[in-house]
PDB file of C-alpha atoms in Angstrom:
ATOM      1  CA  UNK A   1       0.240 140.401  31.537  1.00 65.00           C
ATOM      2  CA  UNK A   2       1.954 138.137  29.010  1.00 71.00           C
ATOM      3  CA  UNK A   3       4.786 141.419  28.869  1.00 80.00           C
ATOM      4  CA  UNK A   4       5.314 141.044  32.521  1.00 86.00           C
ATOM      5  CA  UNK A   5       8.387 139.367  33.888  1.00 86.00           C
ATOM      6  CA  UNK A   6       6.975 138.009  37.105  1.00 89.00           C
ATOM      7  CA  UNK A   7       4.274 136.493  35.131  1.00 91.00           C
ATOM      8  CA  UNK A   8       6.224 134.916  32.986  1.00 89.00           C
ATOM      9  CA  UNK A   9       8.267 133.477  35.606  1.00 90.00           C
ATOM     10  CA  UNK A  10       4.967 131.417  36.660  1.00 94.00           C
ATOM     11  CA  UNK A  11       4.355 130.764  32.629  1.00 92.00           C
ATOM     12  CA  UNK A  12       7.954 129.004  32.563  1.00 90.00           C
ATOM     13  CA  UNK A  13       7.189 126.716  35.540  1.00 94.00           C
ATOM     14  CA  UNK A  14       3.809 125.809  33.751  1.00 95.00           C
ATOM     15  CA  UNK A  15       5.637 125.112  30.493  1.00 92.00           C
ATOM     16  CA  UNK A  16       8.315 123.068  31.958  1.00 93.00           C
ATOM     17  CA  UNK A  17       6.394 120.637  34.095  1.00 94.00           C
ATOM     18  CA  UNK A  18       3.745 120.295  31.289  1.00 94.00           C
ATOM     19  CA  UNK A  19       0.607 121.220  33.095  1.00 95.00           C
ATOM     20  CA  UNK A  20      -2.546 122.292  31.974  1.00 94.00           C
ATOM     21  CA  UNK A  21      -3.489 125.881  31.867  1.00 94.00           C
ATOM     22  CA  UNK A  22      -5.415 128.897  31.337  1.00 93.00           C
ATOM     23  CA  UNK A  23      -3.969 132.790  30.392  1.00 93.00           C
ATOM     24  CA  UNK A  24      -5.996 135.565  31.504  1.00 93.00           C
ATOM     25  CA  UNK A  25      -4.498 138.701  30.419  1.00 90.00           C
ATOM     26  CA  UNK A  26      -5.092 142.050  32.050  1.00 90.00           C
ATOM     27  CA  UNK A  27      -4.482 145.269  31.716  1.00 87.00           C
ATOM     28  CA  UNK A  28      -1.835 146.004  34.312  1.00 85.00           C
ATOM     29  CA  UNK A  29      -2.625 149.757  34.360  1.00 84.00           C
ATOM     30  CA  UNK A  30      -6.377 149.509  34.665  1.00 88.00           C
ATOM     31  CA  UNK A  31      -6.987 146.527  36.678  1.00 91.00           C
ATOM     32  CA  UNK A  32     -10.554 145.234  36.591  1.00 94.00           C
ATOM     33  CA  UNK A  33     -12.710 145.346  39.834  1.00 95.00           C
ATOM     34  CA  UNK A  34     -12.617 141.688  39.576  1.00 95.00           C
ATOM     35  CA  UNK A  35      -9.177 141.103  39.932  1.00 94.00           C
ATOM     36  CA  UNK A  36      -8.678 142.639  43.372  1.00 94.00           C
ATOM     37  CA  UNK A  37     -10.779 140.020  44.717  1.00 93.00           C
ATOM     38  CA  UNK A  38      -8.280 137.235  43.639  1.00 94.00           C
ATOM     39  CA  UNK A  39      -5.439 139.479  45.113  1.00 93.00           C
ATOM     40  CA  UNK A  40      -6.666 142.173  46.741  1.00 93.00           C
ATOM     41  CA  UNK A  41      -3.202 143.786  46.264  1.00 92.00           C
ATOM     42  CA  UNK A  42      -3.278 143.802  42.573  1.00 92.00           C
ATOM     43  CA  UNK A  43      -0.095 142.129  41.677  1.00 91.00           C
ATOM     44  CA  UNK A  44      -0.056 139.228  39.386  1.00 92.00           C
ATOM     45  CA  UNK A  45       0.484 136.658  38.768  1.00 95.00           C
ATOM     46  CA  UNK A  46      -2.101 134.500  40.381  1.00 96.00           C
ATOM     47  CA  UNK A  47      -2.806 131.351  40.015  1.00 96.00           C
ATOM     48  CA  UNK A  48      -6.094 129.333  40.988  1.00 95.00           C
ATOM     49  CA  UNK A  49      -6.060 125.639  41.402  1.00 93.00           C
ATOM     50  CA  UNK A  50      -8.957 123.291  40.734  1.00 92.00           C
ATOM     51  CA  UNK A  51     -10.224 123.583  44.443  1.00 94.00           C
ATOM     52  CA  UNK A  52     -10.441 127.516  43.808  1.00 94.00           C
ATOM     53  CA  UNK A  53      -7.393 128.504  46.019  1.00 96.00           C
ATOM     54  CA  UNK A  54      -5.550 131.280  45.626  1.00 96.00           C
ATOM     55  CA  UNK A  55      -1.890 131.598  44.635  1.00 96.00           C
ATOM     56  CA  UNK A  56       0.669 134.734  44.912  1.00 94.00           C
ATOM     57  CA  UNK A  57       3.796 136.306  43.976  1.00 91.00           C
ATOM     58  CA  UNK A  58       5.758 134.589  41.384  1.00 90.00           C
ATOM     59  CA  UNK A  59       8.285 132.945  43.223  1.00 89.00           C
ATOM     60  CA  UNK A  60       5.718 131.758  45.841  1.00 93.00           C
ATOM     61  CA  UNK A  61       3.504 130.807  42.638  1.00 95.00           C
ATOM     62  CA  UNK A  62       6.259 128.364  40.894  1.00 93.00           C
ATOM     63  CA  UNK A  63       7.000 126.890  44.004  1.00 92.00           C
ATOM     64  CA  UNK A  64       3.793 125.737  44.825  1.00 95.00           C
ATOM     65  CA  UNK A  65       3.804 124.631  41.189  1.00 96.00           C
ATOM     66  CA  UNK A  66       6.868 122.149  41.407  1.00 94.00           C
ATOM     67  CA  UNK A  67       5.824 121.020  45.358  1.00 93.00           C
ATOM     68  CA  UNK A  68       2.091 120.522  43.631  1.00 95.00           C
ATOM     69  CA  UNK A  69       1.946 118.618  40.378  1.00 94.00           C
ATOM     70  CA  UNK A  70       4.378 115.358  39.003  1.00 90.00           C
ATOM     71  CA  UNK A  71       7.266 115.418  36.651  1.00 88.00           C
ATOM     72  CA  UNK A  72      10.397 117.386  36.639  1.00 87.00           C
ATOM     73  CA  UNK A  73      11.291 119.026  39.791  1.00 91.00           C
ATOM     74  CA  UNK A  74      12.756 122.340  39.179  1.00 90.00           C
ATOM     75  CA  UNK A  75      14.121 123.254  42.777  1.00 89.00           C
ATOM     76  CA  UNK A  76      16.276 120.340  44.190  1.00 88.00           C
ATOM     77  CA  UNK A  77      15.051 117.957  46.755  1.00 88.00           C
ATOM     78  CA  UNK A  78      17.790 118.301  49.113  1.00 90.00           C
ATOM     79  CA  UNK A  79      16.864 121.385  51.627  1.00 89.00           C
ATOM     80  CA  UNK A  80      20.661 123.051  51.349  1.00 88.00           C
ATOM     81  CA  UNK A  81      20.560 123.004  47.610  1.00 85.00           C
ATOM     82  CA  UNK A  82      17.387 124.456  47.881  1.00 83.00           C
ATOM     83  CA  UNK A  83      18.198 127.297  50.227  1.00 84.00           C
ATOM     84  CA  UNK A  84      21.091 127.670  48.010  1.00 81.00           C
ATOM     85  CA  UNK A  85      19.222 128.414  45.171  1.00 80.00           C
ATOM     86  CA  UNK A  86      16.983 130.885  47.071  1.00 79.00           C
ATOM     87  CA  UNK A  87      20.465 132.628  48.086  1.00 77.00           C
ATOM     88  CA  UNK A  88      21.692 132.705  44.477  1.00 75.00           C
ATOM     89  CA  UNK A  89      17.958 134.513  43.489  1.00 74.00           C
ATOM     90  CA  UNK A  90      18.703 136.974  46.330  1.00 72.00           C
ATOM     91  CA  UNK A  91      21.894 138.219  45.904  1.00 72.00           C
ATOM     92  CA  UNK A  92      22.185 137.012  41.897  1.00 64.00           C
ATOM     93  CA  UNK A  93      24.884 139.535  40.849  1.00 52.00           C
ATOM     94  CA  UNK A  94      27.574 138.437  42.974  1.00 56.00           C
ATOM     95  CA  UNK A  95      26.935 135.055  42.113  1.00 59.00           C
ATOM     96  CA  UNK A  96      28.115 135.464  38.310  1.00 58.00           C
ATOM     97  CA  UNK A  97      31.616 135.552  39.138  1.00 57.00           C
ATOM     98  CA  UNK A  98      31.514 132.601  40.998  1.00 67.00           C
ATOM     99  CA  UNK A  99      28.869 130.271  38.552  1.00 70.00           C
ATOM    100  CA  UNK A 100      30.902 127.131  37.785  1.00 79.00           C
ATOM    101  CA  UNK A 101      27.988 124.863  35.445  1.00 84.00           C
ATOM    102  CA  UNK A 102      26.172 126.472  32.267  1.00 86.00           C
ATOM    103  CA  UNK A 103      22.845 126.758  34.993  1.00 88.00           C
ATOM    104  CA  UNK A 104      22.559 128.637  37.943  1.00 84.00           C
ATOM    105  CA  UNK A 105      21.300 125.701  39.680  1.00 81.00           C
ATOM    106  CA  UNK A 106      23.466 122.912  37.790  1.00 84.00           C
ATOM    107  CA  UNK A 107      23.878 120.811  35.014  1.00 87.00           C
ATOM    108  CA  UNK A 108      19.866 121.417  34.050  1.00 91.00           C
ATOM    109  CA  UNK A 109      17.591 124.135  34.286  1.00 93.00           C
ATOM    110  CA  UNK A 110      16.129 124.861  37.417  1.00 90.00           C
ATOM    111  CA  UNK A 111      13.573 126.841  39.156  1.00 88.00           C
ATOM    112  CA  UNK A 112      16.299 129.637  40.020  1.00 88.00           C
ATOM    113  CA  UNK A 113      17.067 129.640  35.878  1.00 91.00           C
ATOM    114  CA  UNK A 114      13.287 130.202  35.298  1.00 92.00           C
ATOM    115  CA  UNK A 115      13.104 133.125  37.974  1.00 89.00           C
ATOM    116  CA  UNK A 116      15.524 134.896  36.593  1.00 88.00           C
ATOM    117  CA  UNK A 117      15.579 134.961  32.635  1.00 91.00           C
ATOM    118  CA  UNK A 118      12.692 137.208  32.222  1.00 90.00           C
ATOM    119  CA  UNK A 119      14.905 140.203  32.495  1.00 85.00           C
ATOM    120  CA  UNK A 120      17.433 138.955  30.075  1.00 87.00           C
ATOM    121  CA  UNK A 121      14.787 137.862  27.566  1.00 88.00           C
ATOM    122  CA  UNK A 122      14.093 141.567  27.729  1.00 86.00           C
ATOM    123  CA  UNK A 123      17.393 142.730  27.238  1.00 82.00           C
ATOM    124  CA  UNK A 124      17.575 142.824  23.617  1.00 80.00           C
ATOM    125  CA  UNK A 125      14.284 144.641  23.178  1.00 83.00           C
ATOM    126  CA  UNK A 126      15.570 147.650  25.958  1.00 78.00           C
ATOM    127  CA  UNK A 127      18.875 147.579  23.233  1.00 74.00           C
ATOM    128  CA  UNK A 128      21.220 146.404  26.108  1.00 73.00           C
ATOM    129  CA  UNK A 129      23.210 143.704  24.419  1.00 69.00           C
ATOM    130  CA  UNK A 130      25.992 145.413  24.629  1.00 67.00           C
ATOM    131  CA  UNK A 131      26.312 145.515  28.648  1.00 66.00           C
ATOM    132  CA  UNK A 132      26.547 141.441  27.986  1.00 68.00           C
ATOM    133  CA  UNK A 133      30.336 142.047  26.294  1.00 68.00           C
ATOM    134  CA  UNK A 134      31.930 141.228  28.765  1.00 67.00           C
ATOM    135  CA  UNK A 135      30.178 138.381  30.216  1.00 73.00           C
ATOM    136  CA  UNK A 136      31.074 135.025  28.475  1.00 77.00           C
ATOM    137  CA  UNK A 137      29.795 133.110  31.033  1.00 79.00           C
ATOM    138  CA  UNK A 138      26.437 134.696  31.234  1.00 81.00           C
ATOM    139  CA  UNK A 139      26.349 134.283  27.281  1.00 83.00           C
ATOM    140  CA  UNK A 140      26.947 130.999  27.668  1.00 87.00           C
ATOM    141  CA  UNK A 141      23.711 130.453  30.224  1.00 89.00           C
ATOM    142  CA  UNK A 142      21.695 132.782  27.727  1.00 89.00           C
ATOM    143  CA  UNK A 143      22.307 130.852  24.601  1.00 92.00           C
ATOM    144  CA  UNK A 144      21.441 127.283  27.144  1.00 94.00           C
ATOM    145  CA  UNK A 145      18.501 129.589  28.165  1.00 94.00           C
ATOM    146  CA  UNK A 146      17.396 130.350  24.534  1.00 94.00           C
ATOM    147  CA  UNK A 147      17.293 126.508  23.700  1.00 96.00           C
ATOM    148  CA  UNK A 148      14.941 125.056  26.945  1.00 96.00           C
ATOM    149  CA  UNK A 149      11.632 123.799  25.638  1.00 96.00           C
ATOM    150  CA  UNK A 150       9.726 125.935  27.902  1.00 95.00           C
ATOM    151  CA  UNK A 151      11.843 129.199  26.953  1.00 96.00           C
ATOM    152  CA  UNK A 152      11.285 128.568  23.346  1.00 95.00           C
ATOM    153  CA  UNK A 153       7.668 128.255  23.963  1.00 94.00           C
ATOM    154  CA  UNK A 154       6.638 131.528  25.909  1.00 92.00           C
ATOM    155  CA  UNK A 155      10.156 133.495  23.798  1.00 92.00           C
ATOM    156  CA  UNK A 156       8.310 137.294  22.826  1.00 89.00           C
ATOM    157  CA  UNK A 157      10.872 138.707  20.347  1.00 89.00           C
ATOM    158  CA  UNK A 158      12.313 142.059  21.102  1.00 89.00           C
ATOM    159  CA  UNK A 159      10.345 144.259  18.849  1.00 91.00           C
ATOM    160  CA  UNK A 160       7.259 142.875  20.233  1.00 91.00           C
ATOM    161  CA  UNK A 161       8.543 143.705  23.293  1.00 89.00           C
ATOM    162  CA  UNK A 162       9.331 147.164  21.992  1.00 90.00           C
ATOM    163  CA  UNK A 163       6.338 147.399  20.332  1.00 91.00           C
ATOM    164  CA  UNK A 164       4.156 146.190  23.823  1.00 89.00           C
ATOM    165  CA  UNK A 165       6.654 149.247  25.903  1.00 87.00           C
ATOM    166  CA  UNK A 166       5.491 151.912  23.209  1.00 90.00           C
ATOM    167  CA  UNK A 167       1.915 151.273  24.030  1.00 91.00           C
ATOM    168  CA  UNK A 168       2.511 150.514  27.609  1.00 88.00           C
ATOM    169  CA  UNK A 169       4.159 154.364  28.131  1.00 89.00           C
ATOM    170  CA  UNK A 170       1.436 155.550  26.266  1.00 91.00           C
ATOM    171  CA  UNK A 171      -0.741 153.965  28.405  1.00 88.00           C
ATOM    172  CA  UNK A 172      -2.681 152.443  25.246  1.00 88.00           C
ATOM    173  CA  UNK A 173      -5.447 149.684  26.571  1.00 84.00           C
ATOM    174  CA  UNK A 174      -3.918 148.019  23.493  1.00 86.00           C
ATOM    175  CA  UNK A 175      -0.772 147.180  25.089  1.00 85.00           C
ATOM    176  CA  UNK A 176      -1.987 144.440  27.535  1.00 80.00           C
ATOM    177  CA  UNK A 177      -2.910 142.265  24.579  1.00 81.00           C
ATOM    178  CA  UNK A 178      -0.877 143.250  22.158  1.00 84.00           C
ATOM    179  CA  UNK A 179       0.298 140.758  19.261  1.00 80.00           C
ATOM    180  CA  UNK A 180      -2.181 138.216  20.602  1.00 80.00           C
TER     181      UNK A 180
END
């Protein structure tokens, strides 16, 4: 699970605002019976809170996180700024043309930062750089990206990541906790 992009999106949220967790990893190809009764569709990530309930879908995961517990606030207070953000993760490519600060959501990281830099963490592993040529304001956000506390924290480098996909397509029960 620590391989998959959605989950990680929930790991970033935990990292940034500080709190207090616990990983369990899976196997995402051969869920355990156990699982489906946390989300009886299968997906992670889920979160449980101290009262036992039940979080998710990664997006609806880190949101709860930043409405739930102190500190930074990654999505902005202000509703429009907010629904903004949610616009940008909707339609992100035709935002890129249009980005005018180093973050997606400002002059900081944000929530809508977090939700989307899984993929490009991942691009170096899949041997993509290249497509990023062309981009220098996307380089710019990746290189901001690359130095956030909580990015630094949860970075897997790219031939772990190739490593983890070798396994995966092989569908090795090694892969889920590889490197660990």
């Amino acid at each position: 699970m620590r391989f998959c992009p959605y989950a990680q999106r929930t790991l970033l949220v935990l990292e940034a605002k500080g709190i207090r967790h616990e990983v369990v990893n899976i196997n995402l190809k051969n869920k355990p019976e156990w699982f489906f009764k946390k989300n009886p569709i299968g997906k992670v990530p889920v979160i449980e809170n101290s009262q036992g309930q039940l979080i998710c879908e990664s997006v609806i995961t880190c949101e709860y996180l930043d409405e739930a517990y102190p500190g930074k606030k990654l999505l902005p207070n202000d509703p429009y700024e907010r629904a903004c953000q949610k616009m940008i993760l909707e339609s992100f490519s035709k935002v890129l043309t249009n980005k005018k600060t180093t973050f997606f959501g400002g002059n900081s990281v944000s929530m809508i930062d977090y939700l989307i830099w899984p993929w490009f963490e991942r691009l170096e592993s899949m041997e993509l750089n290249d497509c990023m040529a062309h981009t220098p304001k996307l380089n710019l956000w990746m290189a901001a990206m690359r130095k956030d506390p909580a990015v630094e924290a949860l970075h897997i480098d790219a031939k772990t990541l190739q490593n983890f996909h070798a396994l995966y397509v092989q569908n090795s029960t090694e892969a889920c906790d590889y490197g660990l």
